[in-house]
Amino acid sequence: MENGKKILNDFVKSKFADQNELKKALFQAGVAALDEGWTFMDATFQLGGKARDEGLSADDVEKILRNAFSEEKRRTEREAEQKAAAQAAAQPAQAPQAQAAQAQPGMAPGYAAMGPTVISPISATMMQQMIALGLDNQSLELLQNFKIDPEALSIPWPAPDWRKDFAKLLAATFKPDETVEFKISNTPSGSREIVSKIIAQDEALKKIMKQLDGPDGALLTINAVKGGADATDESWHYRYVVVDNPKMTLAKQLAYYKALNLPCAALVNTGANSVQAWIKIEAHDQEEYKERVDFLFQTLESQGFKVDDGNRNPNQMVRMPGVLRNGKQQYLITLEQGAKNFTEWREWAEYSLDGKPLVELASDSEEAPKKDVTIIENVLRAGEFFLFTAPPKSGKSLALMDMALSICHGEDWLGNTTNANDVLYINLELTKSVFLNRLFLLGEKRNLQPNTPKFGFLNLRGTALTPLEIAQLIAKRIQGAKKLENHDYKVVVIDPISAVLHNPKSSRLSGSPHQILMQMVDSIIALTGCAVVTSTNIGEYPYLESRADSVISLTPVEGSLNTYQIKGSFREFPKTLARECSWIYPRFIV
């Protein structure tokens, strides 16, 4: 492929004769940007800005760049197909069974060489894309807790008259006779002007703002440097404070601002990697300003949002909207968001930010909502916890794998009807080879395709993570698979759950093992909405049994070899009558 940097430079410098030529060049530049490690947001602002200047609509720009950023996945798939075809051509004399066995060690004869879907660690480039296009677990949890629609976090394009954003900001946040200071970044001194005079420039303001364009952008003071004629105190000097966190993605910063109901007078895109929020402090003097800012910063930090202490300064200079910063627009995202003022926000924060769920009203719902997706009829729905108990070494792992394969194909399991859904199997005990051999053996016995793309697995044997870290990893993989691989997992199988506690990081945790495991299960359900399924020995974790939504237990029948009595107890479904089932390797048969 042609050098990526050259493609990007040529795109920025070129003039295009027609829209088709522009669209083709934008796609090629998008692919090159991906290869060079750009995030989607970088490409949107730098390449998209050029394309829009050339006359391409914002919708076309986003569509083309999203397609370009999907090219890596398609290219990887094509390379894999070409490699497989080359290997097949090099060995024409082999029998189909031998080819299959060579392609995948441990694969049962008679099956195709394509293995099950494996969720592998996401590459750094792909992770950047995922973060740029979406949100992480922490911000998603914030949105869920405070009922914020993630769609509301999309960064809007600059307005057509974005050069006037400076005047819009001043008109909304200062009094006409107050004085502000502004300057080009990295210059020793700035200019001072009365707000009303700047606003009065109207159309001439566009030319003035262009003169402030530069590699480092332009700045203005967050508060007035001089009060108006009728100012009786210095409250004009302590009206706002700025918060941002350049280490977070733009979408995550917006998630915090919205979910924490911050009293924002304005949100400004810095033209780099942050959104600056103008927070209404509205203090009368320096002492009140310090006290309010301390409360604000401590609250933000307690919620995981770290703010630079340098932002406490009431004379802090912040990004001025309406200018270009190294070719990127500094512009106004919105005015007036969140609580009306600091007093209202502080009261809200003291009652709402204690880590507990918000009070919801029955009147919020006009009718009963639809129940969650049913995974196993009369046994399990999405968002529930299902525990399978049986004696030690009786075949629990194979039973869970059999259940997962049944759900993938929508086939019966232990006499219960299942609905076809994607399943993510967390393997904490077996080697990959043994795991796949078991899967293909079950597929052969049941005449079901074991290498269905609906069956994904994640090998975590030997991984040193705490239960909460495992929950976060699972949630991240599920979200990534949904966004990047078109898989919508509804079931997470953890096998065995006790293995989560058997590593150095987990062994140092204090607290009951039962409660630690239940917290992990609850976290996975909260972050993903999936059903969580696992197994234990009978009586091994009674706390888990008491908390599970569904429990199926197998107990040996005295005097009968490999015969068990099966019982079901469910929170949302009727109990099932005791039945007998037989263990016929590798399955339990009702």
Short mmCIF file of C-alpha atoms in Angstrom, two decimals, residues 102-376:
data_model
loop_
_atom_site.label_atom_id
_atom_site.label_comp_id
_atom_site.label_asym_id
_atom_site.label_seq_id
_atom_site.Cartn_x
_atom_site.Cartn_y
_atom_site.Cartn_z
CA GLN A 102 -4.48 -30.14 10.55
CA ALA A 103 -6.29 -26.83 10.46
CA GLN A 104 -7.40 -27.08 14.08
CA PRO A 105 -5.61 -29.37 16.57
CA GLY A 106 -8.14 -31.39 18.53
CA MET A 107 -10.94 -30.89 15.99
CA ALA A 108 -13.31 -33.81 15.55
CA PRO A 109 -13.33 -35.47 12.08
CA GLY A 110 -15.95 -34.42 9.55
CA TYR A 111 -16.19 -30.73 10.52
CA ALA A 112 -15.09 -27.66 8.59
CA ALA A 113 -11.78 -26.02 9.39
CA MET A 114 -13.33 -22.75 10.61
CA GLY A 115 -13.20 -22.64 14.40
CA PRO A 116 -15.66 -21.04 16.82
CA THR A 117 -15.69 -17.29 17.29
CA VAL A 118 -12.90 -16.36 19.69
CA ILE A 119 -12.90 -12.94 21.34
CA SER A 120 -9.20 -12.17 21.38
CA PRO A 121 -7.53 -9.20 23.08
CA ILE A 122 -8.32 -6.04 21.13
CA SER A 123 -5.38 -4.41 19.36
CA ALA A 124 -4.29 -0.93 20.44
CA THR A 125 -5.53 0.59 17.18
CA MET A 126 -8.88 -1.13 17.38
CA MET A 127 -9.22 -0.14 21.04
CA GLN A 128 -8.68 3.51 20.06
CA GLN A 129 -11.46 3.20 17.50
CA MET A 130 -13.82 1.59 19.99
CA ILE A 131 -13.20 4.30 22.58
CA ALA A 132 -13.53 7.06 20.00
CA LEU A 133 -16.82 5.64 18.76
CA GLY A 134 -18.24 4.62 22.13
CA LEU A 135 -17.81 4.61 25.88
CA ASP A 136 -16.11 2.51 28.53
CA ASN A 137 -17.75 0.60 31.38
CA GLN A 138 -17.43 3.43 33.89
CA SER A 139 -19.17 6.03 31.75
CA LEU A 140 -21.82 3.55 30.59
CA GLU A 141 -22.58 2.76 34.23
CA LEU A 142 -22.92 6.49 34.94
CA LEU A 143 -25.35 6.88 32.07
CA GLN A 144 -27.36 3.85 33.18
CA ASN A 145 -27.56 5.04 36.78
CA PHE A 146 -28.77 8.51 35.80
CA LYS A 147 -30.92 7.54 32.80
CA ILE A 148 -28.83 9.40 30.22
CA ASP A 149 -29.21 8.27 26.61
CA PRO A 150 -25.69 7.59 25.20
CA GLU A 151 -26.90 8.96 21.86
CA ALA A 152 -27.00 12.39 23.50
CA LEU A 153 -23.20 12.30 23.81
CA SER A 154 -22.38 12.64 20.13
CA ILE A 155 -20.17 15.66 19.48
CA PRO A 156 -22.11 18.03 17.18
CA TRP A 157 -20.47 19.55 14.13
CA PRO A 158 -19.58 23.25 14.36
CA ALA A 159 -22.40 25.59 13.34
CA PRO A 160 -22.14 27.12 9.83
CA ASP A 161 -21.36 30.49 11.46
CA TRP A 162 -19.01 28.99 14.06
CA ARG A 163 -16.63 31.94 13.66
CA LYS A 164 -19.21 33.92 15.66
CA ASP A 165 -19.14 31.44 18.57
CA PHE A 166 -16.96 33.83 20.58
CA ALA A 167 -19.68 36.49 20.49
CA LYS A 168 -22.39 33.91 21.32
CA LEU A 169 -20.39 32.75 24.34
CA LEU A 170 -19.76 36.29 25.60
CA ALA A 171 -23.41 37.31 25.19
CA ALA A 172 -24.53 34.30 27.25
CA THR A 173 -21.93 34.38 30.02
CA PHE A 174 -20.93 38.03 30.64
CA LYS A 175 -22.63 41.40 31.10
CA PRO A 176 -22.28 43.87 28.20
CA ASP A 177 -20.17 46.37 30.18
CA GLU A 178 -17.74 43.81 31.61
CA THR A 179 -14.23 43.47 30.20
CA VAL A 180 -12.57 40.23 29.07
CA GLU A 181 -9.01 39.44 28.05
CA PHE A 182 -8.04 37.21 25.14
CA LYS A 183 -4.86 36.31 23.28
CA ILE A 184 -3.16 33.87 20.94
CA SER A 185 -1.73 30.95 22.95
CA ASN A 186 1.93 31.11 23.96
CA THR A 187 2.08 34.91 23.65
CA PRO A 188 3.10 36.91 26.75
CA SER A 189 0.24 39.41 26.77
CA GLY A 190 -3.31 39.66 25.50
CA SER A 191 -5.90 42.21 24.49
CA ARG A 192 -8.68 43.57 26.67
CA GLU A 193 -12.05 44.64 25.37
CA ILE A 194 -15.55 45.41 26.61
CA VAL A 195 -17.97 42.61 25.82
CA SER A 196 -20.52 44.82 24.06
CA LYS A 197 -17.89 46.09 21.62
CA ILE A 198 -16.89 42.56 20.62
CA ILE A 199 -20.51 41.50 20.09
CA ALA A 200 -21.18 44.64 18.02
CA GLN A 201 -18.58 43.56 15.43
CA ASP A 202 -21.10 41.08 13.96
CA GLU A 203 -19.95 40.03 10.43
CA ALA A 204 -16.57 41.73 10.84
CA LEU A 205 -15.88 39.31 13.72
CA LYS A 206 -15.18 36.50 11.24
CA LYS A 207 -12.14 38.32 9.86
CA ILE A 208 -10.93 39.20 13.35
CA MET A 209 -11.16 35.57 14.48
CA LYS A 210 -9.21 34.35 11.44
CA GLN A 211 -6.32 36.55 12.53
CA LEU A 212 -6.19 34.57 15.78
CA ASP A 213 -5.81 31.19 13.99
CA GLY A 214 -2.51 29.47 14.68
CA PRO A 215 -0.71 26.30 15.73
CA ASP A 216 -1.70 26.79 19.37
CA GLY A 217 -5.15 28.35 19.05
CA ALA A 218 -6.40 31.23 21.18
CA LEU A 219 -7.45 31.77 24.80
CA LEU A 220 -9.69 34.01 26.89
CA THR A 221 -10.19 34.48 30.61
CA ILE A 222 -12.86 32.30 32.26
CA ASN A 223 -14.01 35.33 34.29
CA ALA A 224 -14.14 39.04 33.51
CA VAL A 225 -10.97 41.02 34.24
CA LYS A 226 -13.03 44.12 35.06
CA GLY A 227 -16.58 44.50 36.30
CA GLY A 228 -19.28 46.71 34.87
CA ALA A 229 -20.15 50.21 35.99
CA ASP A 230 -22.84 48.99 38.40
CA ALA A 231 -20.71 46.26 40.03
CA THR A 232 -21.00 46.64 43.83
CA ASP A 233 -18.71 43.71 44.71
CA GLU A 234 -16.23 41.39 42.98
CA SER A 235 -18.70 38.62 42.17
CA TRP A 236 -17.94 39.11 38.44
CA HIS A 237 -14.45 37.84 39.24
CA TYR A 238 -15.72 34.57 40.77
CA ARG A 239 -18.56 33.59 38.45
CA TYR A 240 -17.11 30.52 36.65
CA VAL A 241 -14.50 27.81 36.89
CA VAL A 242 -13.41 25.53 34.02
CA VAL A 243 -13.21 21.73 34.24
CA ASP A 244 -11.95 19.22 31.69
CA ASN A 245 -9.84 16.08 31.53
CA PRO A 246 -7.76 15.70 28.34
CA LYS A 247 -6.89 12.12 29.36
CA MET A 248 -10.53 11.08 28.79
CA THR A 249 -12.24 10.78 25.44
CA LEU A 250 -14.58 13.56 24.38
CA ALA A 251 -17.62 11.29 24.73
CA LYS A 252 -16.63 10.21 28.24
CA GLN A 253 -16.18 13.82 29.36
CA LEU A 254 -19.65 14.62 28.04
CA ALA A 255 -20.98 11.54 29.85
CA TYR A 256 -19.68 12.93 33.14
CA TYR A 257 -21.00 16.44 32.54
CA LYS A 258 -24.49 15.13 31.74
CA ALA A 259 -24.71 12.30 34.28
CA LEU A 260 -23.42 14.47 37.14
CA ASN A 261 -25.89 17.23 36.23
CA LEU A 262 -23.10 19.85 36.34
CA PRO A 263 -24.36 23.47 36.15
CA CYS A 264 -22.68 24.25 32.82
CA ALA A 265 -22.93 27.73 31.37
CA ALA A 266 -21.17 26.50 28.22
CA LEU A 267 -19.31 23.54 26.69
CA VAL A 268 -16.42 24.33 24.33
CA ASN A 269 -14.56 21.92 22.06
CA THR A 270 -10.87 22.76 22.52
CA GLY A 271 -9.86 21.65 19.03
CA ALA A 272 -7.71 18.93 20.58
CA ASN A 273 -8.85 16.14 22.86
CA SER A 274 -11.09 17.70 25.47
CA VAL A 275 -14.35 19.49 26.10
CA GLN A 276 -14.06 22.42 28.52
CA ALA A 277 -17.09 22.95 30.74
CA TRP A 278 -17.76 26.44 32.11
CA ILE A 279 -19.18 25.64 35.55
CA LYS A 280 -21.36 28.22 37.30
CA ILE A 281 -19.78 28.94 40.69
CA GLU A 282 -21.46 32.35 41.22
CA ALA A 283 -19.52 33.19 44.40
CA HIS A 284 -19.67 36.64 46.01
CA ASP A 285 -16.06 36.70 47.16
CA GLN A 286 -12.81 34.75 47.14
CA GLU A 287 -13.62 32.75 50.28
CA GLU A 288 -16.95 31.51 48.92
CA TYR A 289 -15.33 30.79 45.55
CA LYS A 290 -12.65 28.62 47.17
CA GLU A 291 -15.20 26.70 49.24
CA ARG A 292 -17.48 26.02 46.26
CA VAL A 293 -14.65 25.03 43.93
CA ASP A 294 -13.28 22.66 46.62
CA PHE A 295 -16.68 20.97 46.85
CA LEU A 296 -16.97 20.73 43.05
CA PHE A 297 -13.49 19.26 42.55
CA GLN A 298 -13.84 16.80 45.45
CA THR A 299 -17.19 15.62 44.10
CA LEU A 300 -15.78 15.13 40.60
CA GLU A 301 -12.76 13.25 41.92
CA SER A 302 -14.97 10.98 44.06
CA GLN A 303 -16.78 10.01 40.85
CA GLY A 304 -13.53 9.25 38.97
CA PHE A 305 -13.12 12.58 37.15
CA LYS A 306 -9.75 14.16 37.98
CA VAL A 307 -9.44 17.91 37.40
CA ASP A 308 -6.11 19.77 37.22
CA ASP A 309 -5.70 21.90 40.36
CA GLY A 310 -4.47 24.74 38.12
CA ASN A 311 -8.06 25.16 36.94
CA ARG A 312 -9.02 26.54 40.37
CA ASN A 313 -7.56 29.92 39.45
CA PRO A 314 -10.39 32.42 38.74
CA ASN A 315 -8.04 34.12 36.26
CA GLN A 316 -7.51 30.87 34.34
CA MET A 317 -7.40 31.27 30.56
CA VAL A 318 -9.47 28.79 28.57
CA ARG A 319 -10.05 27.94 24.93
CA MET A 320 -11.70 30.65 22.85
CA PRO A 321 -14.30 29.36 20.41
CA GLY A 322 -14.31 30.63 16.83
CA VAL A 323 -10.64 30.07 15.91
CA LEU A 324 -8.53 27.30 14.40
CA ARG A 325 -6.00 25.47 16.53
CA ASN A 326 -3.47 23.73 14.31
CA GLY A 327 -6.15 23.37 11.65
CA LYS A 328 -8.84 22.13 14.08
CA GLN A 329 -11.84 24.19 15.13
CA GLN A 330 -12.25 25.51 18.65
CA TYR A 331 -16.01 25.90 18.78
CA LEU A 332 -19.06 26.16 21.02
CA ILE A 333 -20.83 22.83 21.60
CA THR A 334 -23.76 24.14 23.62
CA LEU A 335 -24.94 26.71 26.15
CA GLU A 336 -26.81 26.02 29.39
CA GLN A 337 -26.72 22.34 30.35
CA GLY A 338 -27.52 20.65 33.65
CA ALA A 339 -28.55 22.31 36.92
CA LYS A 340 -29.61 25.97 36.75
CA ASN A 341 -27.09 27.17 39.30
CA PHE A 342 -24.49 25.98 41.81
CA THR A 343 -26.89 25.96 44.78
CA GLU A 344 -29.37 23.72 42.95
CA TRP A 345 -26.57 21.41 41.78
CA ARG A 346 -25.01 21.13 45.24
CA GLU A 347 -28.33 20.08 46.74
CA TRP A 348 -28.82 17.54 43.95
CA ALA A 349 -25.30 16.15 44.44
CA GLU A 350 -25.68 15.76 48.21
CA TYR A 351 -28.89 13.75 47.77
CA SER A 352 -28.00 11.81 44.60
CA LEU A 353 -24.24 11.09 44.45
CA ASP A 354 -23.99 8.56 47.25
CA GLY A 355 -23.49 5.55 44.97
CA LYS A 356 -27.04 4.30 45.54
CA PRO A 357 -29.75 3.95 42.89
CA LEU A 358 -32.00 6.92 42.26
CA VAL A 359 -35.62 6.65 43.40
CA GLU A 360 -37.85 5.78 40.44
CA LEU A 361 -41.62 6.27 40.33
CA ALA A 362 -44.18 3.72 39.22
CA SER A 363 -45.86 6.59 37.39
CA ASP A 364 -42.80 6.82 35.11
CA SER A 365 -44.19 3.80 33.26
CA GLU A 366 -47.62 3.96 31.67
CA GLU A 367 -47.77 0.18 31.35
CA ALA A 368 -45.76 -2.85 32.41
CA PRO A 369 -42.58 -3.08 30.33
CA LYS A 370 -41.86 -6.07 28.12
CA LYS A 371 -40.05 -8.84 29.96
CA ASP A 372 -36.42 -9.50 29.12
CA VAL A 373 -35.51 -11.91 26.32
CA THR A 374 -36.23 -15.54 27.29
CA ILE A 375 -33.11 -17.69 26.93
CA ILE A 376 -34.47 -21.03 28.20
#
